[in-house]
PDB file of N, CA, C and O in Angstrom:
ATOM      1  N   MET A   1     -31.559  -7.894   8.526  1.00 81.00           N
ATOM      2  CA  MET A   1     -30.200  -8.348   8.441  1.00 81.00           C
ATOM      3  C   MET A   1     -30.165  -9.857   8.229  1.00 81.00           C
ATOM      4  O   MET A   1     -29.404 -10.342   7.408  1.00 81.00           O
ATOM      5  N   THR A   2     -30.972 -10.555   8.968  1.00 86.00           N
ATOM      6  CA  THR A   2     -31.004 -12.008   8.864  1.00 86.00           C
ATOM      7  C   THR A   2     -31.462 -12.446   7.481  1.00 86.00           C
ATOM      8  O   THR A   2     -30.917 -13.401   6.924  1.00 86.00           O
ATOM      9  N   GLU A   3     -32.427 -11.727   6.924  1.00 89.00           N
ATOM     10  CA  GLU A   3     -32.923 -12.069   5.584  1.00 89.00           C
ATOM     11  C   GLU A   3     -31.823 -11.905   4.541  1.00 89.00           C
ATOM     12  O   GLU A   3     -31.659 -12.755   3.658  1.00 89.00           O
ATOM     13  N   LEU A   4     -31.074 -10.830   4.636  1.00 86.00           N
ATOM     14  CA  LEU A   4     -29.964 -10.623   3.699  1.00 86.00           C
ATOM     15  C   LEU A   4     -28.909 -11.706   3.849  1.00 86.00           C
ATOM     16  O   LEU A   4     -28.370 -12.211   2.857  1.00 86.00           O
ATOM     17  N   ALA A   5     -28.602 -12.058   5.074  1.00 86.00           N
ATOM     18  CA  ALA A   5     -27.603 -13.088   5.336  1.00 86.00           C
ATOM     19  C   ALA A   5     -28.018 -14.412   4.712  1.00 86.00           C
ATOM     20  O   ALA A   5     -27.200 -15.093   4.084  1.00 86.00           O
ATOM     21  N   LYS A   6     -29.288 -14.762   4.847  1.00 88.00           N
ATOM     22  CA  LYS A   6     -29.782 -16.011   4.259  1.00 88.00           C
ATOM     23  C   LYS A   6     -29.778 -15.932   2.743  1.00 88.00           C
ATOM     24  O   LYS A   6     -29.373 -16.865   2.056  1.00 88.00           O
ATOM     25  N   GLU A   7     -30.243 -14.815   2.196  1.00 87.00           N
ATOM     26  CA  GLU A   7     -30.338 -14.655   0.744  1.00 87.00           C
ATOM     27  C   GLU A   7     -28.965 -14.748   0.071  1.00 87.00           C
ATOM     28  O   GLU A   7     -28.825 -15.379  -0.966  1.00 87.00           O
ATOM     29  N   PHE A   8     -27.968 -14.124   0.667  1.00 88.00           N
ATOM     30  CA  PHE A   8     -26.638 -14.091   0.040  1.00 88.00           C
ATOM     31  C   PHE A   8     -25.652 -15.072   0.663  1.00 88.00           C
ATOM     32  O   PHE A   8     -24.474 -15.079   0.320  1.00 88.00           O
ATOM     33  N   GLU A   9     -26.146 -15.898   1.572  1.00 90.00           N
ATOM     34  CA  GLU A   9     -25.343 -16.928   2.226  1.00 90.00           C
ATOM     35  C   GLU A   9     -24.081 -16.351   2.855  1.00 90.00           C
ATOM     36  O   GLU A   9     -22.960 -16.799   2.610  1.00 90.00           O
ATOM     37  N   VAL A  10     -24.298 -15.309   3.640  1.00 90.00           N
ATOM     38  CA  VAL A  10     -23.231 -14.620   4.354  1.00 90.00           C
ATOM     39  C   VAL A  10     -23.661 -14.498   5.801  1.00 90.00           C
ATOM     40  O   VAL A  10     -24.851 -14.354   6.092  1.00 90.00           O
ATOM     41  N   SER A  11     -22.692 -14.528   6.699  1.00 92.00           N
ATOM     42  CA  SER A  11     -23.063 -14.427   8.111  1.00 92.00           C
ATOM     43  C   SER A  11     -23.539 -13.009   8.429  1.00 92.00           C
ATOM     44  O   SER A  11     -23.053 -12.037   7.849  1.00 92.00           O
ATOM     45  N   PRO A  12     -24.492 -12.890   9.329  1.00 91.00           N
ATOM     46  CA  PRO A  12     -24.970 -11.566   9.734  1.00 91.00           C
ATOM     47  C   PRO A  12     -23.836 -10.698  10.295  1.00 91.00           C
ATOM     48  O   PRO A  12     -23.823  -9.481  10.114  1.00 91.00           O
ATOM     49  N   ALA A  13     -22.880 -11.323  10.949  1.00 93.00           N
ATOM     50  CA  ALA A  13     -21.746 -10.566  11.494  1.00 93.00           C
ATOM     51  C   ALA A  13     -20.943  -9.909  10.378  1.00 93.00           C
ATOM     52  O   ALA A  13     -20.473  -8.777  10.518  1.00 93.00           O
ATOM     53  N   LYS A  14     -20.792 -10.608   9.267  1.00 93.00           N
ATOM     54  CA  LYS A  14     -20.044 -10.057   8.133  1.00 93.00           C
ATOM     55  C   LYS A  14     -20.788  -8.859   7.543  1.00 93.00           C
ATOM     56  O   LYS A  14     -20.171  -7.849   7.207  1.00 93.00           O
ATOM     57  N   ILE A  15     -22.085  -8.962   7.413  1.00 92.00           N
ATOM     58  CA  ILE A  15     -22.884  -7.850   6.891  1.00 92.00           C
ATOM     59  C   ILE A  15     -22.773  -6.648   7.830  1.00 92.00           C
ATOM     60  O   ILE A  15     -22.600  -5.516   7.383  1.00 92.00           O
ATOM     61  N   THR A  16     -22.823  -6.899   9.117  1.00 93.00           N
ATOM     62  CA  THR A  16     -22.668  -5.827  10.103  1.00 93.00           C
ATOM     63  C   THR A  16     -21.295  -5.185   9.972  1.00 93.00           C
ATOM     64  O   THR A  16     -21.163  -3.956  10.016  1.00 93.00           O
ATOM     65  N   SER A  17     -20.279  -6.008   9.783  1.00 94.00           N
ATOM     66  CA  SER A  17     -18.908  -5.503   9.621  1.00 94.00           C
ATOM     67  C   SER A  17     -18.802  -4.628   8.379  1.00 94.00           C
ATOM     68  O   SER A  17     -18.194  -3.548   8.412  1.00 94.00           O
ATOM     69  N   TRP A  18     -19.388  -5.067   7.265  1.00 92.00           N
ATOM     70  CA  TRP A  18     -19.364  -4.294   6.019  1.00 92.00           C
ATOM     71  C   TRP A  18     -20.095  -2.968   6.203  1.00 92.00           C
ATOM     72  O   TRP A  18     -19.649  -1.936   5.712  1.00 92.00           O
ATOM     73  N   LYS A  19     -21.217  -3.020   6.899  1.00 93.00           N
ATOM     74  CA  LYS A  19     -22.002  -1.810   7.128  1.00 93.00           C
ATOM     75  C   LYS A  19     -21.196  -0.799   7.950  1.00 93.00           C
ATOM     76  O   LYS A  19     -21.150   0.383   7.611  1.00 93.00           O
ATOM     77  N   GLN A  20     -20.551  -1.265   8.998  1.00 94.00           N
ATOM     78  CA  GLN A  20     -19.737  -0.380   9.833  1.00 94.00           C
ATOM     79  C   GLN A  20     -18.566   0.198   9.043  1.00 94.00           C
ATOM     80  O   GLN A  20     -18.240   1.375   9.170  1.00 94.00           O
ATOM     81  N   GLU A  21     -17.940  -0.631   8.221  1.00 92.00           N
ATOM     82  CA  GLU A  21     -16.829  -0.161   7.396  1.00 92.00           C
ATOM     83  C   GLU A  21     -17.304   0.904   6.412  1.00 92.00           C
ATOM     84  O   GLU A  21     -16.641   1.925   6.221  1.00 92.00           O
ATOM     85  N   PHE A  22     -18.451   0.672   5.789  1.00 90.00           N
ATOM     86  CA  PHE A  22     -18.996   1.663   4.861  1.00 90.00           C
ATOM     87  C   PHE A  22     -19.310   2.973   5.579  1.00 90.00           C
ATOM     88  O   PHE A  22     -18.975   4.048   5.102  1.00 90.00           O
ATOM     89  N   GLN A  23     -19.954   2.886   6.737  1.00 91.00           N
ATOM     90  CA  GLN A  23     -20.309   4.098   7.469  1.00 91.00           C
ATOM     91  C   GLN A  23     -19.068   4.882   7.897  1.00 91.00           C
ATOM     92  O   GLN A  23     -19.069   6.110   7.898  1.00 91.00           O
ATOM     93  N   ALA A  24     -18.005   4.171   8.216  1.00 90.00           N
ATOM     94  CA  ALA A  24     -16.771   4.844   8.626  1.00 90.00           C
ATOM     95  C   ALA A  24     -16.090   5.532   7.447  1.00 90.00           C
ATOM     96  O   ALA A  24     -15.414   6.544   7.613  1.00 90.00           O
ATOM     97  N   ASN A  25     -16.273   4.975   6.241  1.00 86.00           N
ATOM     98  CA  ASN A  25     -15.593   5.501   5.051  1.00 86.00           C
ATOM     99  C   ASN A  25     -16.548   6.020   3.997  1.00 86.00           C
ATOM    100  O   ASN A  25     -16.163   6.148   2.828  1.00 86.00           O
ATOM    101  N   ALA A  26     -17.769   6.329   4.379  1.00 86.00           N
ATOM    102  CA  ALA A  26     -18.784   6.736   3.409  1.00 86.00           C
ATOM    103  C   ALA A  26     -18.397   8.002   2.661  1.00 86.00           C
ATOM    104  O   ALA A  26     -18.703   8.149   1.479  1.00 86.00           O
ATOM    105  N   SER A  27     -17.700   8.905   3.318  1.00 82.00           N
ATOM    106  CA  SER A  27     -17.326  10.151   2.643  1.00 82.00           C
ATOM    107  C   SER A  27     -16.409   9.890   1.451  1.00 82.00           C
ATOM    108  O   SER A  27     -16.426  10.637   0.479  1.00 82.00           O
ATOM    109  N   ALA A  28     -15.615   8.843   1.498  1.00 76.00           N
ATOM    110  CA  ALA A  28     -14.716   8.507   0.382  1.00 76.00           C
ATOM    111  C   ALA A  28     -15.505   8.099  -0.859  1.00 76.00           C
ATOM    112  O   ALA A  28     -15.005   8.208  -1.970  1.00 76.00           O
ATOM    113  N   THR A  29     -16.742   7.686  -0.667  1.00 75.00           N
ATOM    114  CA  THR A  29     -17.585   7.295  -1.793  1.00 75.00           C
ATOM    115  C   THR A  29     -17.872   8.479  -2.690  1.00 75.00           C
ATOM    116  O   THR A  29     -17.989   8.330  -3.900  1.00 75.00           O
ATOM    117  N   PHE A  30     -17.940   9.655  -2.113  1.00 76.00           N
ATOM    118  CA  PHE A  30     -18.322  10.837  -2.871  1.00 76.00           C
ATOM    119  C   PHE A  30     -17.135  11.684  -3.299  1.00 76.00           C
ATOM    120  O   PHE A  30     -17.305  12.738  -3.878  1.00 76.00           O
ATOM    121  N   VAL A  31     -15.933  11.209  -3.024  1.00 68.00           N
ATOM    122  CA  VAL A  31     -14.723  11.905  -3.465  1.00 68.00           C
ATOM    123  C   VAL A  31     -14.518  11.588  -4.934  1.00 68.00           C
ATOM    124  O   VAL A  31     -14.751  10.470  -5.383  1.00 68.00           O
ATOM    125  N   SER A  32     -14.098  12.566  -5.668  1.00 67.00           N
ATOM    126  CA  SER A  32     -13.825  12.352  -7.086  1.00 67.00           C
ATOM    127  C   SER A  32     -12.789  11.243  -7.240  1.00 67.00           C
ATOM    128  O   SER A  32     -11.731  11.291  -6.612  1.00 67.00           O
ATOM    129  N   PRO A  33     -13.062  10.249  -8.062  1.00 63.00           N
ATOM    130  CA  PRO A  33     -12.125   9.138  -8.216  1.00 63.00           C
ATOM    131  C   PRO A  33     -10.757   9.600  -8.704  1.00 63.00           C
ATOM    132  O   PRO A  33      -9.751   9.046  -8.333  1.00 63.00           O
ATOM    133  N   ASP A  34     -10.731  10.632  -9.536  1.00 66.00           N
ATOM    134  CA  ASP A  34      -9.454  11.131 -10.034  1.00 66.00           C
ATOM    135  C   ASP A  34      -8.602  11.666  -8.890  1.00 66.00           C
ATOM    136  O   ASP A  34      -7.400  11.448  -8.848  1.00 66.00           O
ATOM    137  N   THR A  35      -9.232  12.370  -7.964  1.00 72.00           N
ATOM    138  CA  THR A  35      -8.504  12.949  -6.846  1.00 72.00           C
ATOM    139  C   THR A  35      -7.908  11.857  -5.968  1.00 72.00           C
ATOM    140  O   THR A  35      -6.729  11.914  -5.623  1.00 72.00           O
ATOM    141  N   SER A  36      -8.702  10.871  -5.618  1.00 73.00           N
ATOM    142  CA  SER A  36      -8.195   9.817  -4.747  1.00 73.00           C
ATOM    143  C   SER A  36      -7.136   8.987  -5.467  1.00 73.00           C
ATOM    144  O   SER A  36      -6.147   8.596  -4.859  1.00 73.00           O
ATOM    145  N   ARG A  37      -7.308   8.746  -6.736  1.00 78.00           N
ATOM    146  CA  ARG A  37      -6.298   7.996  -7.494  1.00 78.00           C
ATOM    147  C   ARG A  37      -5.022   8.798  -7.648  1.00 78.00           C
ATOM    148  O   ARG A  37      -3.934   8.250  -7.584  1.00 78.00           O
ATOM    149  N   GLU A  38      -5.155  10.097  -7.850  1.00 82.00           N
ATOM    150  CA  GLU A  38      -3.967  10.940  -7.965  1.00 82.00           C
ATOM    151  C   GLU A  38      -3.184  10.935  -6.661  1.00 82.00           C
ATOM    152  O   GLU A  38      -1.953  10.861  -6.678  1.00 82.00           O
ATOM    153  N   LYS A  39      -3.876  11.009  -5.543  1.00 85.00           N
ATOM    154  CA  LYS A  39      -3.205  10.977  -4.246  1.00 85.00           C
ATOM    155  C   LYS A  39      -2.506   9.641  -4.050  1.00 85.00           C
ATOM    156  O   LYS A  39      -1.364   9.595  -3.596  1.00 85.00           O
ATOM    157  N   GLU A  40      -3.203   8.559  -4.380  1.00 87.00           N
ATOM    158  CA  GLU A  40      -2.611   7.230  -4.239  1.00 87.00           C
ATOM    159  C   GLU A  40      -1.395   7.092  -5.156  1.00 87.00           C
ATOM    160  O   GLU A  40      -0.348   6.588  -4.751  1.00 87.00           O
ATOM    161  N   PHE A  41      -1.531   7.554  -6.397  1.00 90.00           N
ATOM    162  CA  PHE A  41      -0.425   7.481  -7.354  1.00 90.00           C
ATOM    163  C   PHE A  41       0.761   8.295  -6.852  1.00 90.00           C
ATOM    164  O   PHE A  41       1.905   7.847  -6.915  1.00 90.00           O
ATOM    165  N   SER A  42       0.498   9.483  -6.338  1.00 91.00           N
ATOM    166  CA  SER A  42       1.554  10.340  -5.824  1.00 91.00           C
ATOM    167  C   SER A  42       2.273   9.665  -4.660  1.00 91.00           C
ATOM    168  O   SER A  42       3.502   9.680  -4.576  1.00 91.00           O
ATOM    169  N   HIS A  43       1.490   9.063  -3.772  1.00 93.00           N
ATOM    170  CA  HIS A  43       2.066   8.362  -2.623  1.00 93.00           C
ATOM    171  C   HIS A  43       2.921   7.179  -3.091  1.00 93.00           C
ATOM    172  O   HIS A  43       4.038   6.980  -2.602  1.00 93.00           O
ATOM    173  N   LEU A  44       2.405   6.399  -4.042  1.00 95.00           N
ATOM    174  CA  LEU A  44       3.148   5.239  -4.543  1.00 95.00           C
ATOM    175  C   LEU A  44       4.413   5.662  -5.273  1.00 95.00           C
ATOM    176  O   LEU A  44       5.447   5.010  -5.153  1.00 95.00           O
ATOM    177  N   LYS A  45       4.347   6.761  -6.016  1.00 96.00           N
ATOM    178  CA  LYS A  45       5.526   7.247  -6.729  1.00 96.00           C
ATOM    179  C   LYS A  45       6.594   7.692  -5.735  1.00 96.00           C
ATOM    180  O   LYS A  45       7.779   7.380  -5.908  1.00 96.00           O
ATOM    181  N   ALA A  46       6.192   8.386  -4.683  1.00 96.00           N
ATOM    182  CA  ALA A  46       7.140   8.817  -3.660  1.00 96.00           C
ATOM    183  C   ALA A  46       7.776   7.612  -2.970  1.00 96.00           C
ATOM    184  O   ALA A  46       8.990   7.595  -2.724  1.00 96.00           O
ATOM    185  N   GLU A  47       6.982   6.604  -2.686  1.00 97.00           N
ATOM    186  CA  GLU A  47       7.502   5.381  -2.064  1.00 97.00           C
ATOM    187  C   GLU A  47       8.473   4.673  -2.999  1.00 97.00           C
ATOM    188  O   GLU A  47       9.532   4.203  -2.581  1.00 97.00           O
ATOM    189  N   LYS A  48       8.128   4.612  -4.275  1.00 97.00           N
ATOM    190  CA  LYS A  48       9.014   3.988  -5.267  1.00 97.00           C
ATOM    191  C   LYS A  48      10.343   4.733  -5.339  1.00 97.00           C
ATOM    192  O   LYS A  48      11.411   4.117  -5.340  1.00 97.00           O
ATOM    193  N   ASP A  49      10.287   6.051  -5.397  1.00 96.00           N
ATOM    194  CA  ASP A  49      11.502   6.855  -5.455  1.00 96.00           C
ATOM    195  C   ASP A  49      12.370   6.638  -4.216  1.00 96.00           C
ATOM    196  O   ASP A  49      13.596   6.516  -4.309  1.00 96.00           O
ATOM    197  N   ARG A  50      11.727   6.579  -3.051  1.00 96.00           N
ATOM    198  CA  ARG A  50      12.467   6.346  -1.808  1.00 96.00           C
ATOM    199  C   ARG A  50      13.152   4.987  -1.829  1.00 96.00           C
ATOM    200  O   ARG A  50      14.329   4.858  -1.475  1.00 96.00           O
ATOM    201  N   LEU A  51      12.433   3.971  -2.291  1.00 96.00           N
ATOM    202  CA  LEU A  51      12.998   2.626  -2.328  1.00 96.00           C
ATOM    203  C   LEU A  51      14.117   2.518  -3.358  1.00 96.00           C
ATOM    204  O   LEU A  51      15.124   1.839  -3.112  1.00 96.00           O
ATOM    205  N   LEU A  52      13.968   3.173  -4.516  1.00 95.00           N
ATOM    206  CA  LEU A  52      15.031   3.149  -5.524  1.00 95.00           C
ATOM    207  C   LEU A  52      16.293   3.817  -4.991  1.00 95.00           C
ATOM    208  O   LEU A  52      17.410   3.351  -5.244  1.00 95.00           O
ATOM    209  N   LYS A  53      16.128   4.902  -4.261  1.00 96.00           N
ATOM    210  CA  LYS A  53      17.271   5.587  -3.670  1.00 96.00           C
ATOM    211  C   LYS A  53      17.965   4.674  -2.661  1.00 96.00           C
ATOM    212  O   LYS A  53      19.187   4.574  -2.635  1.00 96.00           O
ATOM    213  N   LYS A  54      17.169   3.988  -1.861  1.00 96.00           N
ATOM    214  CA  LYS A  54      17.723   3.073  -0.857  1.00 96.00           C
ATOM    215  C   LYS A  54      18.474   1.930  -1.532  1.00 96.00           C
ATOM    216  O   LYS A  54      19.576   1.574  -1.124  1.00 96.00           O
ATOM    217  N   VAL A  55      17.901   1.361  -2.597  1.00 96.00           N
ATOM    218  CA  VAL A  55      18.560   0.280  -3.333  1.00 96.00           C
ATOM    219  C   VAL A  55      19.876   0.775  -3.921  1.00 96.00           C
ATOM    220  O   VAL A  55      20.900   0.082  -3.867  1.00 96.00           O
ATOM    221  N   GLY A  56      19.873   1.973  -4.479  1.00 94.00           N
ATOM    222  CA  GLY A  56      21.101   2.539  -5.033  1.00 94.00           C
ATOM    223  C   GLY A  56      22.168   2.704  -3.975  1.00 94.00           C
ATOM    224  O   GLY A  56      23.337   2.349  -4.188  1.00 94.00           O
ATOM    225  N   ASN A  57      21.786   3.233  -2.818  1.00 93.00           N
ATOM    226  CA  ASN A  57      22.748   3.413  -1.722  1.00 93.00           C
ATOM    227  C   ASN A  57      23.304   2.072  -1.243  1.00 93.00           C
ATOM    228  O   ASN A  57      24.497   1.936  -0.994  1.00 93.00           O
ATOM    229  N   LEU A  58      22.441   1.076  -1.120  1.00 93.00           N
ATOM    230  CA  LEU A  58      22.894  -0.243  -0.675  1.00 93.00           C
ATOM    231  C   LEU A  58      23.793  -0.900  -1.717  1.00 93.00           C
ATOM    232  O   LEU A  58      24.749  -1.601  -1.368  1.00 93.00           O
ATOM    233  N   THR A  59      23.508  -0.678  -3.000  1.00 92.00           N
ATOM    234  CA  THR A  59      24.349  -1.231  -4.063  1.00 92.00           C
ATOM    235  C   THR A  59      25.740  -0.620  -3.999  1.00 92.00           C
ATOM    236  O   THR A  59      26.747  -1.326  -4.091  1.00 92.00           O
ATOM    237  N   ILE A  60      25.815   0.690  -3.835  1.00 91.00           N
ATOM    238  CA  ILE A  60      27.112   1.367  -3.730  1.00 91.00           C
ATOM    239  C   ILE A  60      27.875   0.854  -2.507  1.00 91.00           C
ATOM    240  O   ILE A  60      29.067   0.539  -2.580  1.00 91.00           O
ATOM    241  N   GLU A  61      27.188   0.747  -1.394  1.00 89.00           N
ATOM    242  CA  GLU A  61      27.815   0.255  -0.169  1.00 89.00           C
ATOM    243  C   GLU A  61      28.320  -1.167  -0.356  1.00 89.00           C
ATOM    244  O   GLU A  61      29.441  -1.501   0.039  1.00 89.00           O
ATOM    245  N   ASN A  62      27.506  -2.003  -0.964  1.00 88.00           N
ATOM    246  CA  ASN A  62      27.882  -3.391  -1.201  1.00 88.00           C
ATOM    247  C   ASN A  62      29.101  -3.469  -2.122  1.00 88.00           C
ATOM    248  O   ASN A  62      30.024  -4.240  -1.875  1.00 88.00           O
ATOM    249  N   ASP A  63      29.118  -2.682  -3.193  1.00 86.00           N
ATOM    250  CA  ASP A  63      30.248  -2.680  -4.115  1.00 86.00           C
ATOM    251  C   ASP A  63      31.518  -2.211  -3.415  1.00 86.00           C
ATOM    252  O   ASP A  63      32.603  -2.746  -3.641  1.00 86.00           O
ATOM    253  N   PHE A  64      31.389  -1.199  -2.556  1.00 85.00           N
ATOM    254  CA  PHE A  64      32.539  -0.676  -1.832  1.00 85.00           C
ATOM    255  C   PHE A  64      33.110  -1.735  -0.889  1.00 85.00           C
ATOM    256  O   PHE A  64      34.327  -1.926  -0.809  1.00 85.00           O
ATOM    257  N   LEU A  65      32.243  -2.433  -0.181  1.00 84.00           N
ATOM    258  CA  LEU A  65      32.702  -3.426   0.787  1.00 84.00           C
ATOM    259  C   LEU A  65      33.190  -4.703   0.110  1.00 84.00           C
ATOM    260  O   LEU A  65      33.944  -5.465   0.714  1.00 84.00           O
ATOM    261  N   ARG A  66      32.815  -4.932  -1.102  1.00 83.00           N
ATOM    262  CA  ARG A  66      33.213  -6.130  -1.820  1.00 83.00           C
ATOM    263  C   ARG A  66      34.688  -6.052  -2.225  1.00 83.00           C
ATOM    264  O   ARG A  66      35.371  -7.064  -2.303  1.00 83.00           O
ATOM    265  N   VAL A  67      35.189  -4.854  -2.483  1.00 73.00           N
ATOM    266  CA  VAL A  67      36.578  -4.682  -2.897  1.00 73.00           C
ATOM    267  C   VAL A  67      37.474  -4.985  -1.705  1.00 73.00           C
ATOM    268  O   VAL A  67      37.328  -4.386  -0.640  1.00 73.00           O
ATOM    269  N   PRO A  68      38.391  -5.959  -1.855  1.00 73.00           N
ATOM    270  CA  PRO A  68      39.252  -6.294  -0.709  1.00 73.00           C
ATOM    271  C   PRO A  68      40.184  -5.143  -0.378  1.00 73.00           C
ATOM    272  O   PRO A  68      40.661  -4.429  -1.256  1.00 73.00           O
ATOM    273  N   ALA A  69      40.409  -4.973   0.892  1.00 63.00           N
ATOM    274  CA  ALA A  69      41.319  -3.920   1.346  1.00 63.00           C
ATOM    275  C   ALA A  69      42.736  -4.295   0.933  1.00 63.00           C
ATOM    276  O   ALA A  69      43.165  -5.435   1.108  1.00 63.00           O
ATOM    277  N   ARG A  70      43.456  -3.337   0.402  1.00 66.00           N
ATOM    278  CA  ARG A  70      44.835  -3.593  -0.017  1.00 66.00           C
ATOM    279  C   ARG A  70      45.784  -2.897   0.952  1.00 66.00           C
ATOM    280  O   ARG A  70      45.589  -1.746   1.307  1.00 66.00           O
ATOM    281  N   MET A  71      46.755  -3.630   1.346  1.00 62.00           N
ATOM    282  CA  MET A  71      47.783  -3.095   2.248  1.00 62.00           C
ATOM    283  C   MET A  71      48.857  -2.427   1.409  1.00 62.00           C
ATOM    284  O   MET A  71      49.278  -2.969   0.385  1.00 62.00           O
ATOM    285  N   PRO A  72      49.311  -1.255   1.824  1.00 66.00           N
ATOM    286  CA  PRO A  72      50.423  -0.618   1.081  1.00 66.00           C
ATOM    287  C   PRO A  72      51.684  -1.461   1.225  1.00 66.00           C
ATOM    288  O   PRO A  72      51.930  -2.073   2.255  1.00 66.00           O
ATOM    289  N   ASP A  73      52.489  -1.497   0.163  1.00 61.00           N
ATOM    290  CA  ASP A  73      53.733  -2.296   0.189  1.00 61.00           C
ATOM    291  C   ASP A  73      54.782  -1.710   1.030  1.00 61.00           C
ATOM    292  O   ASP A  73      55.077  -0.671   1.302  1.00 61.00           O
TER     293      ASP A  73
END
């Protein structure tokens, strides 16, 4: 570990951290990239749709509240 740290000018703690992170997520290395990207894309699309709906609702609410209340004559 120390030799790698010296060779790449990185702290041994950082190398240990990277190693632990890799070991925790090693199974993701062997997942088909298309599958993981499709899941990520699906998640991002759902989030985008949710946010667009929220923006639309807030725009309608804002437009409604912007109109001054009129008193009947």
